[in-house]
Short mmCIF file of C-alpha atoms in Angstrom, two decimals:
data_model
loop_
_atom_site.label_atom_id
_atom_site.label_comp_id
_atom_site.label_asym_id
_atom_site.label_seq_id
_atom_site.Cartn_x
_atom_site.Cartn_y
_atom_site.Cartn_z
CA UNK A 1 -4.58 30.81 28.49
CA UNK A 2 -6.21 27.42 27.97
CA UNK A 3 -3.80 24.53 27.64
CA UNK A 4 -4.71 21.29 25.91
CA UNK A 5 -2.98 17.94 25.92
CA UNK A 6 -5.10 16.29 23.24
CA UNK A 7 -3.23 14.85 20.28
CA UNK A 8 -3.76 16.37 16.82
CA UNK A 9 -6.55 14.72 14.85
CA UNK A 10 -5.04 12.68 11.99
CA UNK A 11 -5.82 14.13 8.58
CA UNK A 12 -7.09 12.18 5.60
CA UNK A 13 -7.35 12.80 1.88
CA UNK A 14 -10.91 14.09 2.37
CA UNK A 15 -9.58 16.95 4.49
CA UNK A 16 -7.79 18.34 1.42
CA UNK A 17 -10.71 18.04 -1.03
CA UNK A 18 -12.59 21.29 -1.56
CA UNK A 19 -16.29 21.61 -2.41
CA UNK A 20 -15.53 23.36 -5.71
CA UNK A 21 -16.60 21.43 -8.81
CA UNK A 22 -13.56 20.32 -10.82
CA UNK A 23 -13.81 21.68 -14.37
CA UNK A 24 -11.05 19.87 -16.21
CA UNK A 25 -11.89 17.83 -19.33
CA UNK A 26 -12.94 14.23 -18.65
CA UNK A 27 -9.83 12.04 -18.81
CA UNK A 28 -7.38 14.93 -18.20
CA UNK A 29 -4.14 13.92 -16.49
CA UNK A 30 -4.60 16.76 -14.02
CA UNK A 31 -7.06 14.63 -12.04
CA UNK A 32 -4.43 12.09 -11.02
CA UNK A 33 -1.98 14.82 -9.95
CA UNK A 34 -4.69 16.42 -7.82
CA UNK A 35 -5.58 13.08 -6.23
CA UNK A 36 -1.93 12.24 -5.59
CA UNK A 37 -1.21 15.50 -3.78
CA UNK A 38 -4.40 15.21 -1.73
CA UNK A 39 -3.22 11.75 -0.67
CA UNK A 40 0.34 12.82 0.13
CA UNK A 41 -0.42 15.85 2.30
CA UNK A 42 -2.04 13.92 5.20
CA UNK A 43 1.15 11.83 5.51
CA UNK A 44 3.39 14.83 6.15
CA UNK A 45 2.30 15.59 9.71
CA UNK A 46 1.73 19.25 8.85
CA UNK A 47 -1.42 21.09 10.06
CA UNK A 48 -3.80 21.76 7.20
CA UNK A 49 -3.70 25.50 7.79
CA UNK A 50 0.06 25.46 7.14
CA UNK A 51 -0.28 24.58 3.44
CA UNK A 52 -0.53 27.16 0.66
CA UNK A 53 -1.02 26.40 -3.05
CA UNK A 54 0.09 29.13 -5.47
CA UNK A 55 -0.54 28.90 -9.22
CA UNK A 56 -0.08 30.91 -12.40
CA UNK A 57 -2.34 30.65 -15.46
CA UNK A 58 -3.38 27.59 -17.43
CA UNK A 59 -5.53 24.50 -17.01
CA UNK A 60 -3.24 23.22 -14.26
CA UNK A 61 -3.39 26.51 -12.42
CA UNK A 62 -7.03 26.03 -11.40
CA UNK A 63 -5.51 23.67 -8.84
CA UNK A 64 -5.87 25.95 -5.75
CA UNK A 65 -9.69 25.97 -6.14
CA UNK A 66 -9.81 22.20 -5.77
CA UNK A 67 -7.61 21.99 -2.66
CA UNK A 68 -9.06 22.66 0.79
CA UNK A 69 -6.03 24.72 1.80
CA UNK A 70 -5.00 28.33 1.55
CA UNK A 71 -4.20 29.25 -2.02
CA UNK A 72 -3.76 31.97 -4.61
CA UNK A 73 -4.54 31.79 -8.35
CA UNK A 74 -2.18 34.51 -9.57
CA UNK A 75 -1.32 35.90 -13.02
CA UNK A 76 0.48 34.42 -16.01
CA UNK A 77 4.02 33.33 -15.23
CA UNK A 78 4.20 35.05 -11.86
CA UNK A 79 3.41 32.24 -9.43
CA UNK A 80 7.08 31.94 -8.39
CA UNK A 81 7.28 35.60 -7.34
CA UNK A 82 4.08 35.40 -5.30
CA UNK A 83 5.08 32.08 -3.73
CA UNK A 84 8.49 33.48 -2.77
CA UNK A 85 6.77 36.36 -1.01
CA UNK A 86 4.37 34.04 0.80
CA UNK A 87 7.22 31.84 2.03
CA UNK A 88 9.41 34.78 3.03
CA UNK A 89 6.57 36.37 5.03
CA UNK A 90 5.53 33.13 6.74
CA UNK A 91 8.33 30.52 6.84
CA UNK A 92 6.08 28.06 8.72
CA UNK A 93 3.99 27.44 5.61
CA UNK A 94 4.72 24.63 3.20
CA UNK A 95 4.20 26.36 -0.13
CA UNK A 96 3.44 24.44 -3.35
CA UNK A 97 3.65 26.09 -6.76
CA UNK A 98 1.49 24.76 -9.58
CA UNK A 99 2.50 25.71 -13.11
CA UNK A 100 2.45 24.36 -16.66
CA UNK A 101 4.95 24.10 -19.50
CA UNK A 102 3.64 27.33 -21.02
CA UNK A 103 3.19 29.27 -17.79
CA UNK A 104 6.45 28.13 -16.20
CA UNK A 105 8.80 27.98 -19.17
CA UNK A 106 7.55 30.73 -21.48
CA UNK A 107 6.37 33.96 -19.86
CA UNK A 108 7.40 32.70 -16.42
CA UNK A 109 10.71 31.17 -17.45
CA UNK A 110 12.85 33.91 -15.97
CA UNK A 111 11.02 33.73 -12.64
CA UNK A 112 11.45 29.96 -12.53
CA UNK A 113 15.20 30.17 -13.16
CA UNK A 114 15.82 32.62 -10.35
CA UNK A 115 13.59 30.77 -7.89
CA UNK A 116 15.60 27.61 -8.51
CA UNK A 117 19.01 29.24 -8.15
CA UNK A 118 17.96 31.07 -4.97
CA UNK A 119 16.83 27.80 -3.40
CA UNK A 120 13.61 29.24 -2.00
CA UNK A 121 11.97 26.52 0.12
CA UNK A 122 9.13 25.84 -2.34
CA UNK A 123 7.71 22.67 -3.88
CA UNK A 124 7.20 23.23 -7.61
CA UNK A 125 5.06 20.95 -9.79
CA UNK A 126 5.36 21.65 -13.51
CA UNK A 127 2.59 19.94 -15.50
CA UNK A 128 4.05 19.12 -18.93
CA UNK A 129 1.49 18.21 -21.62
CA UNK A 130 3.62 19.88 -24.33
CA UNK A 131 0.75 22.16 -25.47
CA UNK A 132 -1.19 25.27 -24.51
CA UNK A 133 -4.45 23.57 -23.57
CA UNK A 134 -6.39 26.42 -21.95
CA UNK A 135 -6.08 28.60 -25.08
CA UNK A 136 -7.09 25.75 -27.42
CA UNK A 137 -3.92 24.09 -28.61
CA UNK A 138 -0.96 26.28 -29.57
CA UNK A 139 2.54 24.77 -29.45
CA UNK A 140 4.40 25.38 -26.18
CA UNK A 141 8.11 25.56 -25.24
CA UNK A 142 8.16 21.78 -24.72
CA UNK A 143 6.27 20.74 -27.89
CA UNK A 144 8.09 18.26 -30.08
CA UNK A 145 9.87 19.46 -33.20
CA UNK A 146 7.46 19.18 -36.12
CA UNK A 147 4.28 19.20 -34.01
CA UNK A 148 1.37 20.58 -36.05
CA UNK A 149 -0.87 22.93 -34.10
CA UNK A 150 -3.03 26.00 -34.77
CA UNK A 151 0.09 28.17 -34.51
CA UNK A 152 2.37 25.74 -36.31
CA UNK A 153 0.21 24.32 -39.15
CA UNK A 154 3.28 23.06 -41.03
CA UNK A 155 4.98 21.77 -37.89
CA UNK A 156 6.93 23.48 -35.11
CA UNK A 157 10.47 24.44 -36.15
CA UNK A 158 11.60 25.03 -32.55
CA UNK A 159 13.53 22.49 -30.52
CA UNK A 160 11.73 21.68 -27.24
CA UNK A 161 13.04 22.68 -23.83
CA UNK A 162 13.77 19.98 -21.26
CA UNK A 163 12.33 21.12 -17.90
CA UNK A 164 14.61 18.77 -15.97
CA UNK A 165 17.72 20.04 -17.80
CA UNK A 166 16.73 23.64 -17.06
CA UNK A 167 16.19 22.90 -13.37
CA UNK A 168 19.56 21.16 -13.09
CA UNK A 169 21.34 23.94 -14.96
CA UNK A 170 19.81 26.54 -12.63
CA UNK A 171 21.19 24.67 -9.62
CA UNK A 172 17.99 23.27 -8.14
CA UNK A 173 18.68 21.01 -5.17
CA UNK A 174 15.87 18.53 -5.84
CA UNK A 175 14.92 17.62 -9.40
CA UNK A 176 12.56 14.80 -10.38
CA UNK A 177 10.30 13.60 -13.18
CA UNK A 178 7.22 11.41 -13.02
CA UNK A 179 4.10 10.68 -15.09
CA UNK A 180 0.39 11.15 -14.49
CA UNK A 181 -0.73 7.59 -15.31
CA UNK A 182 1.53 5.89 -12.74
CA UNK A 183 -0.18 7.00 -9.53
CA UNK A 184 2.16 5.02 -7.25
CA UNK A 185 5.30 6.58 -8.73
CA UNK A 186 3.64 10.00 -8.90
CA UNK A 187 2.65 9.94 -5.21
CA UNK A 188 6.07 8.70 -4.06
CA UNK A 189 7.81 11.44 -6.05
CA UNK A 190 5.59 14.20 -4.64
CA UNK A 191 6.13 12.88 -1.11
CA UNK A 192 9.91 12.92 -1.59
CA UNK A 193 9.68 16.51 -2.86
CA UNK A 194 7.56 17.53 0.12
CA UNK A 195 10.20 16.26 2.55
CA UNK A 196 13.10 18.03 0.83
CA UNK A 197 14.36 21.27 2.40
CA UNK A 198 14.84 23.81 -0.38
CA UNK A 199 13.43 24.18 -3.88
CA UNK A 200 12.02 20.84 -5.00
CA UNK A 201 11.19 20.77 -8.71
CA UNK A 202 9.00 17.97 -10.13
CA UNK A 203 8.13 17.67 -13.82
CA UNK A 204 4.94 15.64 -14.29
CA UNK A 205 4.47 14.31 -17.83
CA UNK A 206 0.74 14.88 -18.22
CA UNK A 207 -1.73 14.02 -20.94
CA UNK A 208 -4.01 16.55 -22.67
CA UNK A 209 -6.81 14.43 -24.11
CA UNK A 210 -8.15 17.22 -26.34
CA UNK A 211 -5.20 18.99 -27.96
CA UNK A 212 -2.17 16.66 -27.61
CA UNK A 213 -3.55 13.26 -26.74
CA UNK A 214 -1.14 10.35 -26.12
CA UNK A 215 1.96 12.51 -26.52
CA UNK A 216 3.72 10.44 -23.84
CA UNK A 217 2.10 7.11 -24.70
CA UNK A 218 5.10 5.82 -26.66
CA UNK A 219 6.93 5.18 -23.39
CA UNK A 220 4.41 5.83 -20.61
CA UNK A 221 1.55 3.55 -21.66
CA UNK A 222 1.27 0.64 -19.19
CA UNK A 223 1.93 -2.00 -21.88
CA UNK A 224 5.29 -0.50 -22.98
CA UNK A 225 6.50 1.15 -19.79
CA UNK A 226 8.70 -1.73 -18.62
CA UNK A 227 10.72 -1.62 -21.86
CA UNK A 228 10.91 2.12 -22.40
CA UNK A 229 11.23 3.72 -18.95
CA UNK A 230 14.38 3.87 -16.86
CA UNK A 231 13.38 4.16 -13.18
CA UNK A 232 15.99 6.07 -11.19
CA UNK A 233 16.68 4.60 -7.75
CA UNK A 234 19.35 6.00 -5.47
CA UNK A 235 22.26 3.62 -4.95
CA UNK A 236 21.06 1.13 -7.54
CA UNK A 237 22.31 0.22 -11.04
CA UNK A 238 20.81 2.10 -13.99
CA UNK A 239 18.96 -0.76 -15.66
CA UNK A 240 15.65 -1.07 -17.53
CA UNK A 241 13.68 -3.55 -19.64
CA UNK A 242 13.33 -5.74 -16.54
CA UNK A 243 17.08 -5.71 -15.96
CA UNK A 244 18.06 -6.88 -19.44
CA UNK A 245 19.40 -3.46 -20.51
CA UNK A 246 21.59 -0.95 -18.74
CA UNK A 247 23.64 2.22 -19.05
CA UNK A 248 27.40 2.10 -19.66
CA UNK A 249 30.05 4.81 -19.82
CA UNK A 250 31.26 5.41 -23.38
CA UNK A 251 33.84 8.17 -23.36
CA UNK A 252 32.01 11.33 -22.38
CA UNK A 253 28.67 9.82 -23.39
CA UNK A 254 26.41 7.05 -22.07
CA UNK A 255 25.54 3.92 -24.00
CA UNK A 256 22.13 2.29 -23.41
CA UNK A 257 22.19 -1.36 -24.50
CA UNK A 258 21.76 -5.01 -23.57
CA UNK A 259 23.80 -6.16 -20.58
CA UNK A 260 26.20 -8.83 -21.80
CA UNK A 261 27.49 -11.76 -19.79
CA UNK A 262 29.82 -10.68 -16.95
CA UNK A 263 29.00 -6.99 -17.60
CA UNK A 264 26.67 -6.43 -14.64
CA UNK A 265 29.37 -4.72 -12.56
CA UNK A 266 30.09 -2.25 -15.35
CA UNK A 267 26.55 -0.84 -15.34
CA UNK A 268 26.53 2.74 -14.06
CA UNK A 269 25.11 3.41 -10.59
CA UNK A 270 22.65 6.19 -9.72
CA UNK A 271 23.38 8.63 -6.91
CA UNK A 272 21.02 11.51 -6.18
CA UNK A 273 23.62 13.19 -3.98
CA UNK A 274 26.41 13.26 -6.57
CA UNK A 275 27.69 16.83 -6.23
CA UNK A 276 28.73 17.67 -9.80
CA UNK A 277 25.42 16.54 -11.28
CA UNK A 278 27.20 15.37 -14.43
CA UNK A 279 25.37 12.06 -14.70
CA UNK A 280 22.02 13.64 -13.81
CA UNK A 281 22.52 16.20 -16.57
CA UNK A 282 23.37 13.51 -19.12
CA UNK A 283 20.26 11.54 -18.13
CA UNK A 284 18.12 14.66 -18.52
CA UNK A 285 19.31 14.95 -22.14
CA UNK A 286 18.18 11.45 -23.16
CA UNK A 287 16.09 11.57 -26.35
CA UNK A 288 13.29 9.04 -26.82
CA UNK A 289 13.14 6.64 -28.66
CA UNK A 290 16.94 6.42 -29.06
CA UNK A 291 17.28 6.19 -25.26
CA UNK A 292 14.86 5.18 -22.47
CA UNK A 293 12.99 7.93 -20.61
CA UNK A 294 14.36 8.41 -17.05
CA UNK A 295 11.70 8.79 -14.33
CA UNK A 296 12.42 9.41 -10.65
CA UNK A 297 14.71 11.66 -8.65
CA UNK A 298 17.67 12.95 -10.67
CA UNK A 299 19.27 14.98 -7.88
CA UNK A 300 18.69 15.66 -4.16
CA UNK A 301 21.44 17.80 -2.65
CA UNK A 302 20.56 20.10 0.25
CA UNK A 303 22.17 23.48 0.88
CA UNK A 304 21.15 26.57 2.88
CA UNK A 305 17.82 27.93 1.69
CA UNK A 306 17.06 31.48 0.62
CA UNK A 307 14.91 31.92 3.71
CA UNK A 308 17.66 30.76 6.09
CA UNK A 309 20.26 33.05 4.53
CA UNK A 310 17.89 36.02 4.48
CA UNK A 311 16.89 35.49 8.13
CA UNK A 312 20.56 35.20 9.12
CA UNK A 313 21.39 38.52 7.45
CA UNK A 314 18.46 40.30 9.12
CA UNK A 315 19.47 38.93 12.53
CA UNK A 316 23.03 40.12 11.97
CA UNK A 317 21.82 43.58 10.94
CA UNK A 318 19.59 43.87 14.03
CA UNK A 319 22.46 42.79 16.27
CA UNK A 320 24.66 45.56 14.85
CA UNK A 321 22.16 48.39 14.42
CA UNK A 322 19.05 47.46 16.40
CA UNK A 323 15.52 47.32 15.06
CA UNK A 324 14.84 49.50 12.07
CA UNK A 325 12.56 52.54 12.00
CA UNK A 326 10.68 52.74 8.69
CA UNK A 327 9.30 56.22 9.38
CA UNK A 328 12.77 57.51 10.16
CA UNK A 329 14.16 55.91 7.01
CA UNK A 330 11.49 57.49 4.79
CA UNK A 331 12.24 60.95 6.17
CA UNK A 332 16.02 60.69 6.07
CA UNK A 333 18.37 62.20 3.49
CA UNK A 334 17.14 64.66 0.87
CA UNK A 335 13.37 65.10 1.06
CA UNK A 336 10.97 67.73 -0.16
CA UNK A 337 7.39 68.78 0.43
CA UNK A 338 4.83 69.43 -2.33
CA UNK A 339 2.32 72.13 -1.40
#
């Protein structure tokens, strides 16, 4: 056996860029998410061969082709199941799941729920452009009420789902939201998710320039962001509009308003480790433009992962009964032979 004492070669963003031509529309928000993840991965100290990118179906799900890592472009809504299998078979891999609002919340909604509650050690990025872009612009589970599309010519009559609310309700340990046009915030959020042990769910508000352009511009455009976005920072007061406005308790609800004189100490504080998740849930239900749009980490509470619990059970079973014999199992009990 040859031993080596040389230090690992530091990785750079270029190491994660594949030679496949990117085929998203010019100006698509997917580009910034791709660039952000390629910039974050070299910082994690993980060998390149220990990353796997798993995707479902949709514009976003072409992601694995553009990453110079292992990857799997699976079928519609089933990325979570494949990713769970990959992680269970090889716990050393850091597995990222790429999905969209249609793929993850419509046909794949059930798979997403159970992945979150099981706390499989996966990093999930849900691209939310509030439209089916790949199939030319039908309304999706997150489209706004009244949105006119090819499948809702008189306006959608369905209330939109909140991906963050769903993740919190399913018991996800790490839940965050960011936006594609704020690359600094986007990169920091993905890096925080990468370092979390357990299911880390990140909703990225992403623009579709062709079928739902500027859907997030009312609060995410650079010229209005300071007034309309509430940045969540652990251990800090919940303020926005450059500190002029804040959140206050009002019975069982939260009031968002100007901070009056001598009211600074009454502004609610943000804690990502708050166990009940009550405040995080309330923040996830904020409707724009009545309330600011919260961006950042809503919750980060670690607990044993699915992989840890599964490994513990298998170790206990081996200790009691020894290693299994698959051939013996298949030929045990009532069997028959077909001639």
